[in-house]
Structure formats: structure tokens, C-alpha cells
Amino acid sequence: MQHFDSNDAVAIKESQALLNEISMEPNLTFIHSNYGFLPSTITKLESQGVSLTDSVTTVMFTKNKLEEVARDVGMKVNTKFNQFLKKILWVRNNIKNFKNFEWRKFING
């Protein structure tokens, strides 16, 4: 990025300024070392034909990896992930109620 002429475009100038910030490299290193596994994990979960056991194992692996991340950012991401899991569990636990609900009676009054 430093090889481009900053006078050619505003985006180049802004990108160069961001890359020159002292905190940029450590932040990118932190993100890569702690969250670099997520793209492949998401791809794995999106794949068709994956068994429920494998999917649950992948989610639990992700949960454990996120719990290992330190700093304030790590705690916030971990909290968000746990909130997401609670919502998923709520849906799973209440899906029977939705299946058994007599929608026709409800809709037709």
C-alpha cells in the first residue's frame, strides 16, 4: 500500500494513514491470532451434509477458543457469543410449542 501515490485517490491516502498508525499492527496481530480460525469455522458450519454431532462439536470448539481470548475485546466478543447461544437454545427448547400450536384455530379466531 505504501508504494501507491497518495495523490491518486483519497482511499489510498486514508489507507496509508491507517496503516501508519502505531496501534494498527498489534491490533491486526491480535485479531488474526485470536479470531483467525473463525472464517474456516463458519464455512464448516455452512456446509451441507455435516452431522449434528460435528456441528455441535464445532460450536463448542468455537466457544472454548473465544473463552481463551483475553482483554476487554475478548470478553465482549465472548459475551456476545454466549448471548447468541442462549437465543439458539431458547428457540430449540420452544420449537415443540410452535409445532404443537394450533395455528388454524389462532388464525381463524
mmCIF file of C-alpha atoms in Angstrom, residues 13-95:
data_model
loop_
_atom_site.group_PDB
_atom_site.id
_atom_site.type_symbol
_atom_site.label_atom_id
_atom_site.label_comp_id
_atom_site.label_asym_id
_atom_site.label_seq_id
_atom_site.Cartn_x
_atom_site.Cartn_y
_atom_site.Cartn_z
ATOM 1 C CA LYS A 13 -4.230 8.374 1.285
ATOM 2 C CA GLU A 14 -6.617 7.240 4.051
ATOM 3 C CA SER A 15 -5.395 3.626 3.849
ATOM 4 C CA GLN A 16 -1.782 4.721 4.137
ATOM 5 C CA ALA A 17 -2.615 6.893 7.151
ATOM 6 C CA LEU A 18 -4.360 3.973 8.871
ATOM 7 C CA LEU A 19 -1.514 1.581 8.155
ATOM 8 C CA ASN A 20 0.974 4.071 9.582
ATOM 9 C CA GLU A 21 -0.815 4.208 12.938
ATOM 10 C CA ILE A 22 1.309 2.631 15.654
ATOM 11 C CA SER A 23 -1.589 0.604 17.068
ATOM 12 C CA MET A 24 -2.635 -0.907 13.735
ATOM 13 C CA GLU A 25 -0.103 -3.739 13.546
ATOM 14 C CA PRO A 26 -0.630 -5.023 17.117
ATOM 15 C CA ASN A 27 -4.406 -4.832 16.657
ATOM 16 C CA LEU A 28 -4.287 -6.808 13.415
ATOM 17 C CA THR A 29 -1.986 -9.346 15.050
ATOM 18 C CA PHE A 30 -4.409 -9.692 17.973
ATOM 19 C CA ILE A 31 -7.356 -10.205 15.624
ATOM 20 C CA HIS A 32 -5.531 -12.752 13.489
ATOM 21 C CA SER A 33 -4.099 -14.754 16.376
ATOM 22 C CA ASN A 34 -7.373 -14.882 18.344
ATOM 23 C CA TYR A 35 -10.051 -14.899 15.648
ATOM 24 C CA GLY A 36 -8.228 -16.205 12.577
ATOM 25 C CA PHE A 37 -9.961 -19.573 12.939
ATOM 26 C CA LEU A 38 -13.465 -18.099 12.505
ATOM 27 C CA PRO A 39 -13.698 -17.951 8.677
ATOM 28 C CA SER A 40 -12.973 -21.667 8.281
ATOM 29 C CA THR A 41 -15.276 -22.472 11.212
ATOM 30 C CA ILE A 42 -18.144 -20.518 9.652
ATOM 31 C CA THR A 43 -17.560 -22.226 6.304
ATOM 32 C CA LYS A 44 -17.623 -25.603 8.035
ATOM 33 C CA LEU A 45 -20.936 -24.797 9.746
ATOM 34 C CA GLU A 46 -22.444 -23.565 6.469
ATOM 35 C CA SER A 47 -21.590 -26.818 4.686
ATOM 36 C CA GLN A 48 -24.390 -29.178 3.804
ATOM 37 C CA GLY A 49 -24.329 -32.754 4.972
ATOM 38 C CA VAL A 50 -22.461 -32.060 8.205
ATOM 39 C CA SER A 51 -23.767 -34.201 11.057
ATOM 40 C CA LEU A 52 -25.373 -32.576 14.068
ATOM 41 C CA THR A 53 -22.614 -34.047 16.233
ATOM 42 C CA ASP A 54 -19.925 -32.395 14.100
ATOM 43 C CA SER A 55 -21.782 -29.075 14.131
ATOM 44 C CA VAL A 56 -22.166 -29.112 17.912
ATOM 45 C CA THR A 57 -18.502 -30.074 18.290
ATOM 46 C CA THR A 58 -17.535 -27.135 16.063
ATOM 47 C CA VAL A 59 -19.681 -24.714 18.072
ATOM 48 C CA MET A 60 -18.224 -25.960 21.364
ATOM 49 C CA PHE A 61 -14.691 -25.659 19.943
ATOM 50 C CA THR A 62 -15.503 -22.063 18.983
ATOM 51 C CA LYS A 63 -16.941 -21.339 22.436
ATOM 52 C CA ASN A 64 -13.799 -22.687 24.114
ATOM 53 C CA LYS A 65 -11.476 -20.725 21.808
ATOM 54 C CA LEU A 66 -13.391 -17.494 22.435
ATOM 55 C CA GLU A 67 -13.210 -18.021 26.198
ATOM 56 C CA GLU A 68 -9.406 -18.105 25.940
ATOM 57 C CA VAL A 69 -9.205 -14.607 24.435
ATOM 58 C CA ALA A 70 -8.024 -12.012 26.933
ATOM 59 C CA ARG A 71 -8.503 -8.255 27.082
ATOM 60 C CA ASP A 72 -11.704 -6.272 27.115
ATOM 61 C CA VAL A 73 -12.420 -7.038 23.468
ATOM 62 C CA GLY A 74 -12.205 -10.766 24.125
ATOM 63 C CA MET A 75 -14.679 -10.544 26.984
ATOM 64 C CA LYS A 76 -17.125 -8.533 24.864
ATOM 65 C CA VAL A 77 -16.945 -10.996 21.968
ATOM 66 C CA ASN A 78 -17.363 -13.923 24.362
ATOM 67 C CA THR A 79 -20.403 -12.272 25.982
ATOM 68 C CA LYS A 80 -21.974 -11.658 22.564
ATOM 69 C CA PHE A 81 -21.368 -15.262 21.508
ATOM 70 C CA ASN A 82 -22.926 -16.582 24.731
ATOM 71 C CA GLN A 83 -25.987 -14.365 24.215
ATOM 72 C CA PHE A 84 -26.307 -15.813 20.713
ATOM 73 C CA LEU A 85 -26.088 -19.374 22.071
ATOM 74 C CA LYS A 86 -28.791 -18.618 24.651
ATOM 75 C CA LYS A 87 -31.115 -17.424 21.880
ATOM 76 C CA ILE A 88 -30.444 -20.575 19.859
ATOM 77 C CA LEU A 89 -31.156 -22.754 22.897
ATOM 78 C CA TRP A 90 -34.371 -20.850 23.611
ATOM 79 C CA VAL A 91 -35.584 -21.466 20.058
ATOM 80 C CA ARG A 92 -34.605 -25.133 20.261
ATOM 81 C CA ASN A 93 -36.375 -25.579 23.590
ATOM 82 C CA ASN A 94 -39.533 -23.816 22.428
ATOM 83 C CA ILE A 95 -39.818 -25.239 18.918
#
